[in-house]
Amino acid sequence: MVQNHHGTVGENKGKRPKFFINDHVDILIEILKRLDCRSLCVAASVCRLWCTIARNDSLWENLCFRHVSPPPSSVRSVVLALGGYKRLYMGCVRPVRSRLGRVRRASWARDEVQLSLSLFCVDYYERLGGGSNSNGRLVGESSPSSLMFLCKPMNV
Amino acid sequence: MVLYDSATLAGSSSGSSSSSSSKPPPLQPEQRQDIDGHLAGAGYKVRSSELRKVAQRLERLETAMVNSPADLSQLASDTIHYNPSDLASWVDSLLSEFPLTPTCPAEFVTDPVTNQTVVNDAWTTTETNMLLVPQNVSYEQQNLNNQLTVVTAMEEDSGIRLVHMLMTCAECVQCGDFSLATSFLEDMQGLLTRVNTVCGIGKVAGHFIDALSRRIFQGIGGGSINGGSAYENEILYHHFYEACPYLKFAHFTANQAILEAFDGHDCVHVVDFNLMHGLQWPALIQALALRPGGPPLLRLTGIGPPSPDGRDSLREVGLRLAELARSVNVRFAFRGVAASRLEDVKPWMLQVNPKESVAVNSIMQLHRLLGSDPNRNAPIETVLNWIRSLNPKIMTVVEQEANHNQPGFLYRFTEALHYYSTMFDSLEACTVQPNKALAEIYIQREITNVVSCEGSARVERHEPLAKWRIRLTGAGFRPLHLGSNAYKQASMLLTLFSAEGYSVEENDGYLTLGWHSRPLIAASAWQAVSDAPSEFPVPDTHRLS
């Protein structure tokens, strides 16, 4: 919990120094790593330090692979090349997980991530092209839309 | 002509329910028997000739039950019904229980269609009983109830009538009676104005009416519809890809099969019979990048139509795929083969290296090679032969699960009507525009080709998987089971499409995706049977489930 600087200084007479979490970034990271998506987004609006930490991709990597046995290290390079974990989570893993929530089985966690990765890759491919061809598309839109069936507007 | 008998009954007896639930069930082109086949299956014996009368009676019964002020429980407890499976007399006995005989809703329907040969005679010869007003129900409310029943009944009725007329018109076309067919067309256009053409049967009927008029007035050469530019086709295909899961299912299932087939191979070559935007391949590249043991060297040969305006669209797609492959550290090489027809492709154009493992991928392309001329060697055999000569590790075939290649026009028309009605139904689940509208145009082009073209202009020669199995095994291929990973992936993909209605089924090693138990697209995998005596290890045919 963030404490008021002035409060700390004012009460620092003969009592133990109050604990100020922002002084211990490693602990802060450990805590934030374990949050769920919504809490993490809320935490990002607390202060600038928290915002910077929350934007760190490794936290989102944790979110993506939390329930999955550790994936091979090559996944990281692929995901980073395709746009990063936060984008992967917000664009694919989260909608996939929420849609599949009703048929949840423990063994599906890995498959969910793999399917999300494939969809993410298609999405990256579309973003590469900036549309179907360099002359622009018939309807004039150039944003990738293969993920639209997941129906979550991306706000990365 | 096939009678829509059971549908009439279903539609009539639930006149106040929403029109979406009274969609006519698929027609079966069965022979006319004395006892109606559909109802016999449900346990009721009704003569086909009596069906219209029974339908009318049931409607009257429903109106009576709805409007009757008396407690209906006496019907259940006091009256004795003999032989309820004899539907005609059972309904009559029920009707006699009611003291009043309310007017049949059909009386309100003024029959605008002048062509008497199709119209149900029973509608025009109703008894004109005056409506006797029960004491407890006011006249206005009664009238309103009847009117509501009339409106929905009329619309369902129009929809059913439209289908009847479509069938009759198609029969006229088959017999060559074009003048009668033309008059039917005019009537149907008129009927279309009274039916909701935004969704349901009205929309599909509109497309089929269009296709029929093309056939009658423009002949069977196809005209402008087949000459759609490659660019347009790509756009429509892309929107079809996004609006419904059929193409995604095809791509993901084929990719899974190819991935499993390439397990352990370091030099792989994929031949894609229809590259389009190459949307299938990013997922395979990513999966190969992440496979244990590292990615292989991937070569992709994409076949596509030549681009007219000097742009090399194949090369552009190849460049994008190469860039993606480079980002994920997969060694990749692309080659484009421009051919306006698949049969123009020769194996030497593909430049297959003998040391590499080949996969051939055909998403809804093989059916274009089927000709209707039984005497000539259809191009399919040539193509299958050279595919076999490449000795591919796997050939993935995805085709529409429909029987649209029969020589008889009426049969083909009926099958197409079922198939595309189901497909349009499934499209209703998609709400994203403009995907949906353009996807419909894509489907409409298929419909037009199936209905209005003949000979070499008709390229949409869909055949069901059963026929493809015979054809492919005869050409020297053996089926490979698709395995549980593909099935799991397909089910997950389906769940993401949050539309309750799609269903994936696994049968004997192949997967089908359908809408409400009607399979619409089937995916299968094949391997060439080697002619040489097996000094090579026999490949395993069973994937672990």
PDB file of N, CA, C and O in Angstrom, chain B residues 233-265:
ATOM      1  N   ASN B 233     -12.240 -11.560 -56.001  1.00  0.00           N
ATOM      2  CA  ASN B 233     -12.369 -12.874 -55.377  1.00  0.00           C
ATOM      3  C   ASN B 233     -11.606 -12.953 -54.074  1.00  0.00           C
ATOM      4  O   ASN B 233     -12.074 -13.528 -53.098  1.00  0.00           O
ATOM      5  N   GLU B 234     -10.421 -12.346 -54.089  1.00  0.00           N
ATOM      6  CA  GLU B 234      -9.617 -12.395 -52.867  1.00  0.00           C
ATOM      7  C   GLU B 234     -10.299 -11.655 -51.731  1.00  0.00           C
ATOM      8  O   GLU B 234     -10.298 -12.111 -50.585  1.00  0.00           O
ATOM      9  N   ILE B 235     -10.871 -10.502 -52.046  1.00  0.00           N
ATOM     10  CA  ILE B 235     -11.546  -9.708 -51.009  1.00  0.00           C
ATOM     11  C   ILE B 235     -12.720 -10.507 -50.440  1.00  0.00           C
ATOM     12  O   ILE B 235     -12.899 -10.609 -49.224  1.00  0.00           O
ATOM     13  N   LEU B 236     -13.524 -11.075 -51.347  1.00  0.00           N
ATOM     14  CA  LEU B 236     -14.693 -11.809 -50.881  1.00  0.00           C
ATOM     15  C   LEU B 236     -14.268 -13.009 -50.045  1.00  0.00           C
ATOM     16  O   LEU B 236     -14.875 -13.316 -49.018  1.00  0.00           O
ATOM     17  N   TYR B 237     -13.227 -13.676 -50.502  1.00  0.00           N
ATOM     18  CA  TYR B 237     -12.724 -14.840 -49.772  1.00  0.00           C
ATOM     19  C   TYR B 237     -12.283 -14.430 -48.376  1.00  0.00           C
ATOM     20  O   TYR B 237     -12.568 -15.123 -47.394  1.00  0.00           O
ATOM     21  N   HIS B 238     -11.610 -13.297 -48.304  1.00  0.00           N
ATOM     22  CA  HIS B 238     -11.122 -12.835 -47.011  1.00  0.00           C
ATOM     23  C   HIS B 238     -12.275 -12.563 -46.053  1.00  0.00           C
ATOM     24  O   HIS B 238     -12.228 -12.911 -44.880  1.00  0.00           O
ATOM     25  N   HIS B 239     -13.326 -11.945 -46.572  1.00  0.00           N
ATOM     26  CA  HIS B 239     -14.464 -11.674 -45.702  1.00  0.00           C
ATOM     27  C   HIS B 239     -15.202 -12.939 -45.324  1.00  0.00           C
ATOM     28  O   HIS B 239     -15.721 -13.059 -44.207  1.00  0.00           O
ATOM     29  N   PHE B 240     -15.246 -13.876 -46.230  1.00  0.00           N
ATOM     30  CA  PHE B 240     -15.841 -15.163 -45.900  1.00  0.00           C
ATOM     31  C   PHE B 240     -15.015 -15.847 -44.807  1.00  0.00           C
ATOM     32  O   PHE B 240     -15.557 -16.467 -43.894  1.00  0.00           O
ATOM     33  N   TYR B 241     -13.712 -15.687 -44.890  1.00  0.00           N
ATOM     34  CA  TYR B 241     -12.828 -16.253 -43.867  1.00  0.00           C
ATOM     35  C   TYR B 241     -13.155 -15.689 -42.497  1.00  0.00           C
ATOM     36  O   TYR B 241     -13.134 -16.388 -41.486  1.00  0.00           O
ATOM     37  N   GLU B 242     -13.460 -14.408 -42.461  1.00  0.00           N
ATOM     38  CA  GLU B 242     -13.675 -13.779 -41.168  1.00  0.00           C
ATOM     39  C   GLU B 242     -15.089 -13.920 -40.652  1.00  0.00           C
ATOM     40  O   GLU B 242     -15.309 -13.868 -39.448  1.00  0.00           O
ATOM     41  N   ALA B 243     -16.036 -14.076 -41.552  1.00  0.00           N
ATOM     42  CA  ALA B 243     -17.430 -14.066 -41.090  1.00  0.00           C
ATOM     43  C   ALA B 243     -17.859 -15.394 -40.472  1.00  0.00           C
ATOM     44  O   ALA B 243     -18.702 -15.418 -39.588  1.00  0.00           O
ATOM     45  N   CYS B 244     -17.298 -16.476 -40.939  1.00  0.00           N
ATOM     46  CA  CYS B 244     -17.733 -17.759 -40.400  1.00  0.00           C
ATOM     47  C   CYS B 244     -16.525 -18.696 -40.272  1.00  0.00           C
ATOM     48  O   CYS B 244     -15.490 -18.457 -40.867  1.00  0.00           O
ATOM     49  N   PRO B 245     -16.669 -19.720 -39.486  1.00  0.00           N
ATOM     50  CA  PRO B 245     -15.491 -20.516 -39.137  1.00  0.00           C
ATOM     51  C   PRO B 245     -15.061 -21.559 -40.156  1.00  0.00           C
ATOM     52  O   PRO B 245     -14.081 -22.269 -39.910  1.00  0.00           O
ATOM     53  N   TYR B 246     -15.748 -21.690 -41.273  1.00  0.00           N
ATOM     54  CA  TYR B 246     -15.445 -22.805 -42.172  1.00  0.00           C
ATOM     55  C   TYR B 246     -14.013 -22.785 -42.667  1.00  0.00           C
ATOM     56  O   TYR B 246     -13.303 -23.788 -42.637  1.00  0.00           O
ATOM     57  N   LEU B 247     -13.567 -21.638 -43.136  1.00  0.00           N
ATOM     58  CA  LEU B 247     -12.199 -21.590 -43.651  1.00  0.00           C
ATOM     59  C   LEU B 247     -11.183 -21.697 -42.524  1.00  0.00           C
ATOM     60  O   LEU B 247     -10.140 -22.336 -42.685  1.00  0.00           O
ATOM     61  N   LYS B 248     -11.466 -21.106 -41.393  1.00  0.00           N
ATOM     62  CA  LYS B 248     -10.530 -21.220 -40.270  1.00  0.00           C
ATOM     63  C   LYS B 248     -10.411 -22.682 -39.857  1.00  0.00           C
ATOM     64  O   LYS B 248      -9.313 -23.177 -39.598  1.00  0.00           O
ATOM     65  N   PHE B 249     -11.541 -23.351 -39.799  1.00  0.00           N
ATOM     66  CA  PHE B 249     -11.527 -24.775 -39.469  1.00  0.00           C
ATOM     67  C   PHE B 249     -10.675 -25.533 -40.469  1.00  0.00           C
ATOM     68  O   PHE B 249      -9.842 -26.351 -40.109  1.00  0.00           O
ATOM     69  N   ALA B 250     -10.870 -25.209 -41.749  1.00  0.00           N
ATOM     70  CA  ALA B 250     -10.116 -25.892 -42.793  1.00  0.00           C
ATOM     71  C   ALA B 250      -8.622 -25.673 -42.596  1.00  0.00           C
ATOM     72  O   ALA B 250      -7.827 -26.624 -42.598  1.00  0.00           O
ATOM     73  N   HIS B 251      -8.234 -24.412 -42.396  1.00  0.00           N
ATOM     74  CA  HIS B 251      -6.821 -24.099 -42.267  1.00  0.00           C
ATOM     75  C   HIS B 251      -6.201 -24.751 -41.047  1.00  0.00           C
ATOM     76  O   HIS B 251      -5.137 -25.384 -41.127  1.00  0.00           O
ATOM     77  N   PHE B 252      -6.868 -24.605 -39.917  1.00  0.00           N
ATOM     78  CA  PHE B 252      -6.266 -25.132 -38.688  1.00  0.00           C
ATOM     79  C   PHE B 252      -6.175 -26.660 -38.715  1.00  0.00           C
ATOM     80  O   PHE B 252      -5.186 -27.235 -38.265  1.00  0.00           O
ATOM     81  N   THR B 253      -7.204 -27.299 -39.237  1.00  0.00           N
ATOM     82  CA  THR B 253      -7.167 -28.765 -39.289  1.00  0.00           C
ATOM     83  C   THR B 253      -6.074 -29.247 -40.240  1.00  0.00           C
ATOM     84  O   THR B 253      -5.294 -30.147 -39.908  1.00  0.00           O
ATOM     85  N   ALA B 254      -6.000 -28.613 -41.407  1.00  0.00           N
ATOM     86  CA  ALA B 254      -4.966 -29.017 -42.357  1.00  0.00           C
ATOM     87  C   ALA B 254      -3.583 -28.775 -41.772  1.00  0.00           C
ATOM     88  O   ALA B 254      -2.680 -29.609 -41.905  1.00  0.00           O
ATOM     89  N   ASN B 255      -3.409 -27.615 -41.114  1.00  0.00           N
ATOM     90  CA  ASN B 255      -2.112 -27.307 -40.523  1.00  0.00           C
ATOM     91  C   ASN B 255      -1.712 -28.342 -39.485  1.00  0.00           C
ATOM     92  O   ASN B 255      -0.552 -28.751 -39.416  1.00  0.00           O
ATOM     93  N   GLN B 256      -2.664 -28.739 -38.677  1.00  0.00           N
ATOM     94  CA  GLN B 256      -2.353 -29.727 -37.641  1.00  0.00           C
ATOM     95  C   GLN B 256      -1.898 -31.035 -38.277  1.00  0.00           C
ATOM     96  O   GLN B 256      -0.922 -31.646 -37.841  1.00  0.00           O
ATOM     97  N   ALA B 257      -2.591 -31.449 -39.324  1.00  0.00           N
ATOM     98  CA  ALA B 257      -2.219 -32.695 -39.989  1.00  0.00           C
ATOM     99  C   ALA B 257      -0.835 -32.577 -40.624  1.00  0.00           C
ATOM    100  O   ALA B 257      -0.003 -33.491 -40.522  1.00  0.00           O
ATOM    101  N   ILE B 258      -0.575 -31.436 -41.252  1.00  0.00           N
ATOM    102  CA  ILE B 258       0.724 -31.243 -41.895  1.00  0.00           C
ATOM    103  C   ILE B 258       1.828 -31.208 -40.838  1.00  0.00           C
ATOM    104  O   ILE B 258       2.912 -31.786 -41.007  1.00  0.00           O
ATOM    105  N   LEU B 259       1.541 -30.523 -39.725  1.00  0.00           N
ATOM    106  CA  LEU B 259       2.529 -30.442 -38.651  1.00  0.00           C
ATOM    107  C   LEU B 259       2.899 -31.824 -38.146  1.00  0.00           C
ATOM    108  O   LEU B 259       4.073 -32.154 -37.952  1.00  0.00           O
ATOM    109  N   GLU B 260       1.879 -32.658 -37.941  1.00  0.00           N
ATOM    110  CA  GLU B 260       2.150 -34.009 -37.442  1.00  0.00           C
ATOM    111  C   GLU B 260       2.892 -34.834 -38.479  1.00  0.00           C
ATOM    112  O   GLU B 260       3.760 -35.640 -38.145  1.00  0.00           O
ATOM    113  N   ALA B 261       2.573 -34.614 -39.753  1.00  0.00           N
ATOM    114  CA  ALA B 261       3.240 -35.401 -40.784  1.00  0.00           C
ATOM    115  C   ALA B 261       4.704 -35.008 -40.932  1.00  0.00           C
ATOM    116  O   ALA B 261       5.540 -35.825 -41.298  1.00  0.00           O
ATOM    117  N   PHE B 262       5.010 -33.747 -40.636  1.00  0.00           N
ATOM    118  CA  PHE B 262       6.377 -33.273 -40.799  1.00  0.00           C
ATOM    119  C   PHE B 262       7.238 -33.535 -39.578  1.00  0.00           C
ATOM    120  O   PHE B 262       8.386 -33.074 -39.536  1.00  0.00           O
ATOM    121  N   ASP B 263       6.695 -34.245 -38.619  1.00  0.00           N
ATOM    122  CA  ASP B 263       7.433 -34.462 -37.390  1.00  0.00           C
ATOM    123  C   ASP B 263       8.719 -35.226 -37.670  1.00  0.00           C
ATOM    124  O   ASP B 263       8.694 -36.328 -38.224  1.00  0.00           O
ATOM    125  N   GLY B 264       9.847 -34.631 -37.313  1.00  0.00           N
ATOM    126  CA  GLY B 264      11.115 -35.319 -37.499  1.00  0.00           C
ATOM    127  C   GLY B 264      11.787 -35.033 -38.828  1.00  0.00           C
ATOM    128  O   GLY B 264      12.887 -35.502 -39.077  1.00  0.00           O
ATOM    129  N   HIS B 265      11.139 -34.271 -39.687  1.00  0.00           N
ATOM    130  CA  HIS B 265      11.752 -33.966 -40.981  1.00  0.00           C
ATOM    131  C   HIS B 265      12.349 -32.574 -40.968  1.00  0.00           C
ATOM    132  O   HIS B 265      11.787 -31.649 -40.404  1.00  0.00           O
TER     133      HIS B 265
END
